[in-house]
Amino acid sequence: MISRRRLLQATTATMATTAFGVSSFYRLRNAKSAYQSETLIAQSITANILDGKPATRNVFTFGKSSPPTLWLEQGQPFRAILKNELDEPTTIHWHGTRLPNDMDGVAFLTQPVVYKGEEFEYKFIPPDAGTYWYHPHCNSLEQLSKGMTGLLIVRENQDPGFDIDLPVNLKDWRLGADGQFLNFYKPRNSARSGTYGTVRTSNWQQAPVYDLPAGSLIRLRLCVTDVTRVFVLGFPADAIATVIAMDGNPVPKNFPVKNLQLGPGQRADIAIQMPTDEGQELVLTNYSSSTPWDVLTLRSIGTSVGRDIRELKKLPTNPVPKADLSNATHIPLVFSATADRNAANPVCGDIGFSFWSINGKQGSGNGSTDPIMTLMRDQSYVFEFINRTPHIHPVHLHGMSFELLKSNKRPLQRYVTDTALLLPDERMQVALKPDTEGDWLLHCHILEHQATGMTGFFRVE
Ligand code: C2O
Ligand code: CU
């Protein structure tokens, strides 16, 4: 078997020769962390999104190209300075991380917005390892649609043994044939499953091909940062690929990448053993639309390095507080349509319609409404998410990870998550034990649904 040093060299050569300019997304085993401190400059750029078409103007990002993947170490302090050079206010929310409430990035609810020319310092210590992401929580539908979504990886203290870590940001863009942005929503779609993009990208590229050492072990980290699309993903049946974590947390039992539903906000970590023959490809396909399409391709290059997927260590469980089910308060949360009109929030992007509600109320998510309810710290709760609509809603809770318990529609693995994909008419029970005071949002991550009422917050005391 090839030594680790040789493999690093082989991979560096691969990175140099890759035809797709994607090497910056690769991360080598044992490579030294580039930073624990980062400056993120929110700005507007021109970028090539649509192959062979004029560049897209007014793309929003952090930095000068696509938002950087941030690499944190579990239990190690992290600091990020947000500098805003956009002509509008913004913030950063660290999706899925457990942190102090004033670091959660929700405009008005947990912090003042950051106006043009201003800075804000975020500081926290990530207690949980896994795949997370970051994005604004201010005028979210527009700012995320325009590109402000990046991955945040928290590495385990013990190396599970992959050769290459490959984070992938799955995002659609609503562009016209001229490569310029279309309206981000149509109200009639917002009142249904949402408005889809026209251009599908992985790491801002259409159907990229990643050249990887034959026979190597890959950690593919998929993150749906799109504001609307629920993916249904699959690898070919003979691929050696298995889901090892969902939404940052290890799953109790690994499962094959087949009809893997992944909604906005969700992540899947997939362990892959690359085929041993040079040129062999693994295509990840999305089956959610009537014509399946390629999301990305992994291609084996070089002579096999001979790794075996069984060499990987099991991911350690994250230290998320566990609810006591024998002593838990039961809280029903009904997601439904509404006809009422909601007050507008002109600073941070109310889109002026109200279609959805949680427990009969449309939230603005900016603190201008009352909490859904107050929860007590260190008490156990079972939430029952009740979907009274014919649409899917990825329900995201800030700052408190919860455990999936059961559903009236399907068997559920009891994994820990921050985003539950609620199917049409589904009732799902989840358990949690809040441990951090503050105001924590609960909202649908189909951002048109969030912006038109499917949002609210819990106060933890
Ligand atoms: Cu991805 Cu309220 O967040
Ligand atoms: Cu929704």
GROMACS .gro file of C-alpha atoms and ligand atoms in nm:
model
  465
    1MET     CA    1   0.000   0.000   0.000
    2ILE     CA    2   0.113   0.347  -0.083
    3SER     CA    3   0.243   0.549   0.210
    4ARG     CA    4   0.056   0.852   0.335
    5ARG     CA    5   0.332   1.085   0.218
    6ARG     CA    6   0.332   0.935  -0.131
    7LEU     CA    7  -0.044   0.968  -0.144
    8LEU     CA    8  -0.029   1.333  -0.049
    9GLN     CA    9   0.216   1.389  -0.329
   10ALA     CA   10   0.010   1.192  -0.576
   11THR     CA   11  -0.291   1.396  -0.482
   12THR     CA   12  -0.107   1.723  -0.514
   13ALA     CA   13  -0.016   1.621  -0.867
   14THR     CA   14  -0.383   1.544  -0.930
   15MET     CA   15  -0.481   1.883  -0.805
   16ALA     CA   16  -0.235   2.052  -1.034
   17THR     CA   17  -0.364   1.871  -1.342
   18THR     CA   18  -0.735   1.885  -1.277
   19ALA     CA   19  -0.908   2.048  -1.568
   20PHE     CA   20  -1.181   2.209  -1.366
   21GLY     CA   21  -1.002   2.446  -1.137
   22VAL     CA   22  -1.159   2.285  -0.835
   23SER     CA   23  -0.847   2.210  -0.634
   24SER     CA   24  -0.932   2.468  -0.372
   25PHE     CA   25  -1.223   2.250  -0.263
   26TYR     CA   26  -0.995   1.958  -0.186
   27ARG     CA   27  -0.864   1.902   0.157
   28LEU     CA   28  -0.591   1.655   0.232
   29ARG     CA   29  -0.578   1.425   0.526
   30ASN     CA   30  -0.350   1.565   0.794
   31ALA     CA   31  -0.311   1.892   0.611
   32LYS     CA   32  -0.265   2.166   0.864
   33SER     CA   33  -0.572   2.378   0.929
   34ALA     CA   34  -0.534   2.697   0.726
   35TYR     CA   35  -0.697   2.916   0.990
   36GLN     CA   36  -0.902   2.938   1.302
   37SER     CA   37  -0.965   3.301   1.229
   38GLU     CA   38  -1.120   3.437   0.914
   39THR     CA   39  -1.224   3.763   0.757
   40LEU     CA   40  -1.535   3.735   0.546
   41ILE     CA   41  -1.599   4.029   0.317
   42ALA     CA   42  -1.958   4.042   0.196
   43GLN     CA   43  -1.944   4.182  -0.154
   44SER     CA   44  -2.096   4.187  -0.497
   45ILE     CA   45  -1.896   4.036  -0.786
   46THR     CA   46  -1.936   3.928  -1.146
   47ALA     CA   47  -1.903   3.551  -1.188
   48ASN     CA   48  -1.923   3.288  -1.461
   49ILE     CA   49  -2.210   3.064  -1.356
   50LEU     CA   50  -2.379   2.975  -1.684
   51ASP     CA   51  -2.135   2.791  -1.914
   52GLY     CA   52  -2.067   2.975  -2.237
   53LYS     CA   53  -2.296   3.267  -2.151
   54PRO     CA   54  -2.218   3.622  -2.038
   55ALA     CA   55  -2.097   3.645  -1.680
   56THR     CA   56  -2.359   3.700  -1.411
   57ARG     CA   57  -2.349   4.044  -1.253
   58ASN     CA   58  -2.442   4.126  -0.897
   59VAL     CA   59  -2.349   3.786  -0.754
   60PHE     CA   60  -2.325   3.814  -0.375
   61THR     CA   61  -2.047   3.628  -0.195
   62PHE     CA   62  -1.788   3.636   0.081
   63GLY     CA   63  -1.453   3.722  -0.074
   64LYS     CA   64  -1.370   3.752  -0.442
   65SER     CA   65  -1.505   3.421  -0.571
   66SER     CA   66  -1.739   3.158  -0.426
   67PRO     CA   67  -1.764   3.169  -0.044
   68PRO     CA   68  -1.468   2.984   0.110
   69THR     CA   69  -1.515   2.653   0.288
   70LEU     CA   70  -1.426   2.716   0.652
   71TRP     CA   71  -1.233   2.443   0.834
   72LEU     CA   72  -1.276   2.443   1.212
   73GLU     CA   73  -1.149   2.202   1.474
   74GLN     CA   74  -1.394   2.050   1.720
   75GLY     CA   75  -1.362   2.223   2.058
   76GLN     CA   76  -1.121   2.490   1.928
   77PRO     CA   77  -1.210   2.860   1.929
   78PHE     CA   78  -1.309   3.012   1.598
   79ARG     CA   79  -1.340   3.378   1.509
   80ALA     CA   80  -1.474   3.544   1.195
   81ILE     CA   81  -1.490   3.911   1.114
   82LEU     CA   82  -1.775   3.998   0.882
   83LYS     CA   83  -1.704   4.313   0.680
   84ASN     CA   84  -1.995   4.436   0.479
   85GLU     CA   85  -1.922   4.593   0.142
   86LEU     CA   86  -2.269   4.531   0.003
   87ASP     CA   87  -2.510   4.818  -0.046
   88GLU     CA   88  -2.753   4.650   0.193
   89PRO     CA   89  -2.735   4.518   0.550
   90THR     CA   90  -2.641   4.158   0.620
   91THR     CA   91  -2.544   3.911   0.897
   92ILE     CA   92  -2.400   3.558   0.918
   93HIS     CA   93  -2.581   3.259   1.065
   94TRP     CA   94  -2.379   2.942   1.134
   95HIS     CA   95  -2.635   2.681   1.033
   96GLY     CA   96  -2.644   2.376   1.260
   97THR     CA   97  -2.376   2.486   1.504
   98ARG     CA   98  -2.457   2.513   1.874
   99LEU     CA   99  -2.331   2.846   2.000
  100PRO     CA  100  -2.420   3.142   2.224
  101ASN     CA  101  -2.738   3.314   2.112
  102ASP     CA  102  -2.571   3.648   2.034
  103MET     CA  103  -2.348   3.470   1.779
  104ASP     CA  104  -2.643   3.314   1.592
  105GLY     CA  105  -2.663   3.589   1.332
  106VAL     CA  106  -3.037   3.646   1.310
  107ALA     CA  107  -3.104   4.008   1.211
  108PHE     CA  108  -3.287   4.199   1.485
  109LEU     CA  109  -3.365   3.888   1.691
  110THR     CA  110  -3.009   3.811   1.807
  111GLN     CA  111  -2.800   4.100   1.675
  112PRO     CA  112  -2.824   4.437   1.499
  113VAL     CA  113  -2.784   4.419   1.123
  114VAL     CA  114  -2.442   4.502   0.980
  115TYR     CA  115  -2.474   4.794   0.741
  116LYS     CA  116  -2.243   4.879   0.453
  117GLY     CA  117  -1.897   4.973   0.579
  118GLU     CA  118  -1.956   4.811   0.919
  119GLU     CA  119  -1.799   4.505   1.079
  120PHE     CA  120  -1.920   4.238   1.319
  121GLU     CA  121  -1.708   3.986   1.506
  122TYR     CA  122  -1.836   3.632   1.550
  123LYS     CA  123  -1.666   3.408   1.805
  124PHE     CA  124  -1.757   3.061   1.918
  125ILE     CA  125  -1.621   2.717   2.004
  126PRO     CA  126  -1.789   2.445   1.798
  127PRO     CA  127  -1.876   2.158   2.034
  128ASP     CA  128  -1.985   1.925   1.754
  129ALA     CA  129  -1.785   1.788   1.462
  130GLY     CA  130  -1.939   1.748   1.120
  131THR     CA  131  -2.065   1.929   0.812
  132TYR     CA  132  -2.236   2.265   0.865
  133TRP     CA  133  -2.271   2.583   0.665
  134TYR     CA  134  -2.303   2.959   0.690
  135HIS     CA  135  -2.524   3.217   0.527
  136PRO     CA  136  -2.683   3.557   0.596
  137HIS     CA  137  -2.999   3.578   0.806
  138CYS     CA  138  -3.116   3.910   0.665
  139ASN     CA  139  -3.298   3.945   0.335
  140SER     CA  140  -3.220   3.576   0.320
  141LEU     CA  141  -3.413   3.474   0.010
  142GLU     CA  142  -3.229   3.726  -0.205
  143GLN     CA  143  -2.886   3.708  -0.042
  144LEU     CA  144  -2.871   3.327  -0.050
  145SER     CA  145  -3.017   3.314  -0.401
  146LYS     CA  146  -2.741   3.546  -0.514
  147GLY     CA  147  -2.468   3.321  -0.377
  148MET     CA  148  -2.397   3.386  -0.008
  149THR     CA  149  -2.376   3.025   0.107
  150GLY     CA  150  -2.056   2.855   0.223
  151LEU     CA  151  -1.968   2.530   0.394
  152LEU     CA  152  -1.836   2.512   0.746
  153ILE     CA  153  -1.657   2.192   0.834
  154VAL     CA  154  -1.576   2.101   1.194
  155ARG     CA  155  -1.315   1.828   1.198
  156GLU     CA  156  -1.323   1.543   1.448
  157ASN     CA  157  -1.044   1.533   1.703
  158GLN     CA  158  -0.957   1.188   1.572
  159ASP     CA  159  -0.893   1.142   1.203
  160PRO     CA  160  -1.148   0.889   1.069
  161GLY     CA  161  -0.900   0.793   0.795
  162PHE     CA  162  -1.012   0.946   0.466
  163ASP     CA  163  -0.763   1.036   0.193
  164ILE     CA  164  -0.962   1.329   0.060
  165ASP     CA  165  -1.234   1.546   0.202
  166LEU     CA  166  -1.456   1.692  -0.070
  167PRO     CA  167  -1.720   1.946   0.037
  168VAL     CA  168  -1.987   2.018  -0.223
  169ASN     CA  169  -2.221   2.315  -0.219
  170LEU     CA  170  -2.541   2.225  -0.406
  171LYS     CA  171  -2.713   2.535  -0.533
  172ASP     CA  172  -2.937   2.641  -0.820
  173TRP     CA  173  -2.939   2.986  -0.973
  174ARG     CA  174  -3.235   3.169  -1.124
  175LEU     CA  175  -3.073   3.305  -1.437
  176GLY     CA  176  -3.216   3.403  -1.772
  177ALA     CA  177  -3.056   3.308  -2.106
  178ASP     CA  178  -2.847   3.625  -2.080
  179GLY     CA  179  -2.687   3.492  -1.761
  180GLN     CA  180  -2.852   3.758  -1.542
  181PHE     CA  181  -3.071   3.705  -1.235
  182LEU     CA  182  -3.445   3.655  -1.274
  183ASN     CA  183  -3.691   3.737  -0.994
  184PHE     CA  184  -3.617   3.505  -0.706
  185TYR     CA  185  -3.977   3.397  -0.659
  186LYS     CA  186  -4.320   3.397  -0.812
  187PRO     CA  187  -4.595   3.440  -0.553
  188ARG     CA  188  -4.801   3.154  -0.695
  189ASN     CA  189  -4.500   2.924  -0.642
  190SER     CA  190  -4.425   3.064  -0.298
  191ALA     CA  191  -4.773   2.949  -0.196
  192ARG     CA  192  -4.683   2.598  -0.319
  193SER     CA  193  -4.351   2.412  -0.328
  194GLY     CA  194  -4.141   2.718  -0.412
  195THR     CA  195  -3.973   2.876  -0.716
  196TYR     CA  196  -3.693   2.669  -0.870
  197GLY     CA  197  -3.368   2.793  -1.016
  198THR     CA  198  -3.280   2.749  -1.382
  199VAL     CA  199  -2.912   2.654  -1.353
  200ARG     CA  200  -2.796   2.373  -1.123
  201THR     CA  201  -2.450   2.381  -0.978
  202SER     CA  202  -2.215   2.190  -0.751
  203ASN     CA  203  -1.952   2.426  -0.610
  204TRP     CA  204  -2.076   2.688  -0.858
  205GLN     CA  205  -2.004   2.461  -1.155
  206GLN     CA  206  -2.245   2.272  -1.374
  207ALA     CA  207  -2.196   1.893  -1.338
  208PRO     CA  208  -1.828   1.911  -1.238
  209VAL     CA  209  -1.594   1.614  -1.272
  210TYR     CA  210  -1.353   1.552  -0.985
  211ASP     CA  211  -1.036   1.355  -1.057
  212LEU     CA  212  -0.946   1.148  -0.752
  213PRO     CA  213  -0.685   0.880  -0.688
  214ALA     CA  214  -0.807   0.533  -0.790
  215GLY     CA  215  -0.884   0.317  -0.487
  216SER     CA  216  -0.876   0.609  -0.243
  217LEU     CA  217  -1.123   0.683   0.036
  218ILE     CA  218  -1.328   0.999  -0.012
  219ARG     CA  219  -1.545   1.187   0.233
  220LEU     CA  220  -1.801   1.355   0.014
  221ARG     CA  221  -1.984   1.623   0.210
  222LEU     CA  222  -2.302   1.728   0.032
  223CYS     CA  223  -2.479   2.041   0.150
  224VAL     CA  224  -2.800   2.170  -0.003
  225THR     CA  225  -2.771   2.546   0.017
  226ASP     CA  226  -3.033   2.601  -0.248
  227VAL     CA  227  -3.336   2.793  -0.125
  228THR     CA  228  -3.595   2.561  -0.284
  229ARG     CA  229  -3.484   2.228  -0.427
  230VAL     CA  230  -3.531   1.901  -0.239
  231PHE     CA  231  -3.284   1.659  -0.397
  232VAL     CA  232  -3.336   1.286  -0.439
  233LEU     CA  233  -2.985   1.154  -0.485
  234GLY     CA  234  -2.835   0.825  -0.591
  235PHE     CA  235  -2.507   0.663  -0.685
  236PRO     CA  236  -2.503   0.355  -0.912
  237ALA     CA  237  -2.596   0.038  -0.722
  238ASP     CA  238  -2.244  -0.108  -0.756
  239ALA     CA  239  -2.071   0.200  -0.611
  240ILE     CA  240  -1.896   0.148  -0.278
  241ALA     CA  241  -2.059   0.444  -0.107
  242THR     CA  242  -2.246   0.477   0.220
  243VAL     CA  243  -2.405   0.761   0.418
  244ILE     CA  244  -2.219   0.799   0.747
  245ALA     CA  245  -2.365   1.126   0.878
  246MET     CA  246  -2.669   1.345   0.826
  247ASP     CA  247  -2.678   1.714   0.910
  248GLY     CA  248  -2.342   1.695   1.083
  249ASN     CA  249  -2.420   1.399   1.308
  250PRO     CA  250  -2.321   1.035   1.258
  251VAL     CA  251  -2.615   0.807   1.174
  252PRO     CA  252  -2.665   0.503   1.401
  253LYS     CA  253  -2.652   0.275   1.096
  254ASN     CA  254  -2.486   0.364   0.765
  255PHE     CA  255  -2.713   0.337   0.461
  256PRO     CA  256  -2.672   0.329   0.082
  257VAL     CA  257  -2.695   0.641  -0.134
  258LYS     CA  258  -3.024   0.551  -0.293
  259ASN     CA  259  -3.329   0.783  -0.303
  260LEU     CA  260  -3.146   1.001  -0.055
  261GLN     CA  261  -3.376   1.296   0.009
  262LEU     CA  262  -3.190   1.608   0.101
  263GLY     CA  263  -3.379   1.935   0.142
  264PRO     CA  264  -3.262   2.295   0.169
  265GLY     CA  265  -3.031   2.329   0.468
  266GLN     CA  266  -2.953   1.958   0.493
  267ARG     CA  267  -2.621   1.778   0.462
  268ALA     CA  268  -2.505   1.421   0.404
  269ASP     CA  269  -2.154   1.286   0.461
  270ILE     CA  270  -2.083   0.995   0.229
  271ALA     CA  271  -1.789   0.755   0.257
  272ILE     CA  272  -1.672   0.637  -0.083
  273GLN     CA  273  -1.414   0.385  -0.198
  274MET     CA  274  -1.307   0.500  -0.544
  275PRO     CA  275  -1.306   0.237  -0.821
  276THR     CA  276  -0.963   0.083  -0.871
  277ASP     CA  277  -0.936   0.121  -1.249
  278GLU     CA  278  -0.817   0.444  -1.403
  279GLY     CA  279  -1.095   0.634  -1.579
  280GLN     CA  280  -1.383   0.463  -1.396
  281GLU     CA  281  -1.652   0.711  -1.294
  282LEU     CA  282  -1.913   0.738  -1.022
  283VAL     CA  283  -2.195   0.971  -1.122
  284LEU     CA  284  -2.415   1.123  -0.853
  285THR     CA  285  -2.761   1.165  -1.004
  286ASN     CA  286  -3.057   1.371  -0.892
  287TYR     CA  287  -3.394   1.202  -0.948
  288SER     CA  288  -3.627   1.467  -0.808
  289SER     CA  289  -3.733   1.606  -1.145
  290SER     CA  290  -3.890   1.412  -1.431
  291THR     CA  291  -3.557   1.403  -1.617
  292PRO     CA  292  -3.277   1.285  -1.388
  293TRP     CA  293  -2.957   1.488  -1.415
  294ASP     CA  294  -2.592   1.459  -1.316
  295VAL     CA  295  -2.498   1.644  -1.002
  296LEU     CA  296  -2.128   1.560  -1.020
  297THR     CA  297  -1.887   1.289  -1.133
  298LEU     CA  298  -1.603   1.132  -0.938
  299ARG     CA  299  -1.338   0.988  -1.172
  300SER     CA  300  -1.055   0.754  -1.075
  301ILE     CA  301  -0.709   0.845  -1.193
  302GLY     CA  302  -0.369   0.682  -1.156
  303THR     CA  303  -0.291   0.336  -1.028
  304SER     CA  304  -0.498   0.223  -0.733
  305VAL     CA  305  -0.382   0.327  -0.387
  306GLY     CA  306  -0.566   0.021  -0.260
  307ARG     CA  307  -0.764   0.157   0.033
  308ASP     CA  308  -1.061  -0.035   0.170
  309ILE     CA  309  -1.371   0.137   0.308
  310ARG     CA  310  -1.358  -0.096   0.610
  311GLU     CA  311  -1.040   0.080   0.721
  312LEU     CA  312  -1.242   0.387   0.820
  313LYS     CA  313  -1.306   0.455   1.187
  314LYS     CA  314  -1.661   0.514   1.302
  315LEU     CA  315  -1.739   0.881   1.352
  316PRO     CA  316  -1.767   0.977   1.720
  317THR     CA  317  -2.107   1.086   1.853
  318ASN     CA  318  -2.139   1.459   1.916
  319PRO     CA  319  -2.197   1.576   2.276
  320VAL     CA  320  -2.557   1.689   2.217
  321PRO     CA  321  -2.772   1.690   2.536
  322LYS     CA  322  -3.008   1.393   2.533
  323ALA     CA  323  -3.373   1.441   2.622
  324ASP     CA  324  -3.530   1.227   2.893
  325LEU     CA  325  -3.830   1.082   2.711
  326SER     CA  326  -3.998   0.958   3.029
  327ASN     CA  327  -4.012   1.313   3.155
  328ALA     CA  328  -4.064   1.525   2.846
  329THR     CA  329  -4.320   1.795   2.772
  330HIS     CA  330  -4.507   1.732   2.448
  331ILE     CA  331  -4.545   2.029   2.211
  332PRO     CA  332  -4.744   2.010   1.889
  333LEU     CA  333  -4.625   2.240   1.609
  334VAL     CA  334  -4.861   2.267   1.316
  335PHE     CA  335  -4.728   2.381   0.980
  336SER     CA  336  -5.011   2.505   0.763
  337ALA     CA  337  -5.127   2.758   0.509
  338THR     CA  338  -5.275   3.090   0.618
  339ALA     CA  339  -5.479   3.368   0.468
  340ASP     CA  340  -5.379   3.644   0.708
  341ARG     CA  341  -5.158   3.938   0.634
  342ASN     CA  342  -4.836   3.987   0.822
  343ALA     CA  343  -4.660   4.311   0.919
  344ALA     CA  344  -4.375   4.402   0.686
  345ASN     CA  345  -4.011   4.433   0.783
  346PRO     CA  346  -3.866   4.669   0.526
  347VAL     CA  347  -3.501   4.656   0.642
  348CYS     CA  348  -3.438   4.287   0.606
  349GLY     CA  349  -3.653   4.172   0.322
  350ASP     CA  350  -4.017   4.094   0.381
  351ILE     CA  351  -4.147   3.993   0.040
  352GLY     CA  352  -4.493   4.127   0.108
  353PHE     CA  353  -4.703   3.812   0.107
  354SER     CA  354  -4.823   3.579   0.378
  355PHE     CA  355  -4.902   3.222   0.285
  356TRP     CA  356  -4.783   3.005   0.574
  357SER     CA  357  -4.799   2.971   0.949
  358ILE     CA  358  -4.673   2.777   1.249
  359ASN     CA  359  -4.944   2.702   1.507
  360GLY     CA  360  -5.169   2.945   1.325
  361LYS     CA  361  -4.930   3.241   1.348
  362GLN     CA  362  -4.719   3.395   1.074
  363GLY     CA  363  -4.384   3.492   1.208
  364SER     CA  364  -4.152   3.757   1.078
  365GLY     CA  365  -3.856   3.588   1.247
  366ASN     CA  366  -3.711   3.924   1.347
  367GLY     CA  367  -3.842   3.945   1.701
  368SER     CA  368  -4.137   4.167   1.612
  369THR     CA  369  -4.368   3.881   1.711
  370ASP     CA  370  -4.393   3.688   2.038
  371PRO     CA  371  -4.214   3.358   2.082
  372ILE     CA  372  -4.404   3.043   1.986
  373MET     CA  373  -4.343   2.952   2.349
  374THR     CA  374  -4.084   2.965   2.624
  375LEU     CA  375  -3.877   2.655   2.695
  376MET     CA  376  -3.685   2.585   3.014
  377ARG     CA  377  -3.317   2.512   3.001
  378ASP     CA  378  -3.224   2.150   3.079
  379GLN     CA  379  -3.587   2.035   3.054
  380SER     CA  380  -3.681   1.767   2.802
  381TYR     CA  381  -3.927   1.826   2.518
  382VAL     CA  382  -4.086   1.621   2.245
  383PHE     CA  383  -4.192   1.836   1.951
  384GLU     CA  384  -4.452   1.693   1.722
  385PHE     CA  385  -4.412   1.851   1.379
  386ILE     CA  386  -4.749   1.828   1.204
  387ASN     CA  387  -4.752   1.907   0.833
  388ARG     CA  388  -5.104   2.007   0.727
  389THR     CA  389  -4.995   2.089   0.372
  390PRO     CA  390  -4.937   1.885   0.056
  391HIS     CA  391  -4.578   2.017   0.035
  392ILE     CA  392  -4.241   1.920   0.179
  393HIS     CA  393  -4.096   2.151   0.445
  394PRO     CA  394  -3.738   2.125   0.571
  395VAL     CA  395  -3.794   2.245   0.927
  396HIS     CA  396  -3.483   2.401   1.079
  397LEU     CA  397  -3.428   2.483   1.446
  398HIS     CA  398  -3.145   2.716   1.545
  399GLY     CA  399  -2.898   2.645   1.822
  400MET     CA  400  -3.047   2.321   1.955
  401SER     CA  401  -2.993   1.990   1.784
  402PHE     CA  402  -3.276   1.741   1.820
  403GLU     CA  403  -3.316   1.366   1.780
  404LEU     CA  404  -3.562   1.220   1.531
  405LEU     CA  405  -3.796   0.977   1.706
  406LYS     CA  406  -4.074   0.860   1.477
  407SER     CA  407  -4.303   0.941   1.191
  408ASN     CA  408  -4.651   0.835   1.089
  409LYS     CA  409  -4.526   0.786   0.733
  410ARG     CA  410  -4.195   0.601   0.735
  411PRO     CA  411  -3.936   0.431   0.950
  412LEU     CA  412  -3.687   0.688   1.082
  413GLN     CA  413  -3.333   0.640   1.197
  414ARG     CA  414  -3.292   0.813   1.530
  415TYR     CA  415  -3.017   1.048   1.430
  416VAL     CA  416  -2.947   1.396   1.567
  417THR     CA  417  -3.011   1.690   1.335
  418ASP     CA  418  -3.098   2.058   1.305
  419THR     CA  419  -3.323   2.023   1.000
  420ALA     CA  420  -3.607   1.770   0.969
  421LEU     CA  421  -3.747   1.705   0.624
  422LEU     CA  422  -4.120   1.699   0.684
  423LEU     CA  423  -4.306   1.516   0.406
  424PRO     CA  424  -4.658   1.611   0.292
  425ASP     CA  425  -4.911   1.535   0.568
  426GLU     CA  426  -4.638   1.384   0.784
  427ARG     CA  427  -4.641   1.392   1.164
  428MET     CA  428  -4.295   1.355   1.309
  429GLN     CA  429  -4.180   1.344   1.669
  430VAL     CA  430  -3.841   1.475   1.769
  431ALA     CA  431  -3.678   1.514   2.111
  432LEU     CA  432  -3.456   1.784   2.252
  433LYS     CA  433  -3.314   1.929   2.569
  434PRO     CA  434  -3.231   2.300   2.534
  435ASP     CA  435  -2.916   2.406   2.717
  436THR     CA  436  -2.850   2.762   2.597
  437GLU     CA  437  -3.058   3.067   2.682
  438GLY     CA  438  -3.182   3.298   2.413
  439ASP     CA  439  -3.422   3.334   2.123
  440TRP     CA  440  -3.388   3.051   1.872
  441LEU     CA  441  -3.562   3.042   1.537
  442LEU     CA  442  -3.768   2.760   1.397
  443HIS     CA  443  -3.845   2.797   1.028
  444CYS     CA  444  -3.889   2.627   0.698
  445HIS     CA  445  -3.567   2.639   0.494
  446ILE     CA  446  -3.753   2.679   0.169
  447LEU     CA  447  -3.686   3.048   0.200
  448GLU     CA  448  -4.000   3.163   0.022
  449HIS     CA  449  -4.195   2.974   0.286
  450GLN     CA  450  -3.990   3.135   0.560
  451ALA     CA  451  -4.034   3.481   0.407
  452THR     CA  452  -4.410   3.434   0.381
  453GLY     CA  453  -4.481   3.328   0.737
  454MET     CA  454  -4.343   2.980   0.812
  455THR     CA  455  -4.115   3.103   1.086
  456GLY     CA  456  -4.118   3.165   1.458
  457PHE     CA  457  -3.889   3.137   1.756
  458PHE     CA  458  -3.856   2.975   2.094
  459ARG     CA  459  -3.733   3.161   2.396
  460VAL     CA  460  -3.511   2.946   2.618
  461GLU     CA  461  -3.481   3.065   2.980
  462C2O    CU1  462  -2.989   2.799   0.757
  462C2O    CU2  463  -3.243   3.009   0.996
  462C2O     O1  464  -3.112   2.907   0.880
  463CU      CU  465  -4.171   2.504   0.365
   0.00000   0.00000   0.00000
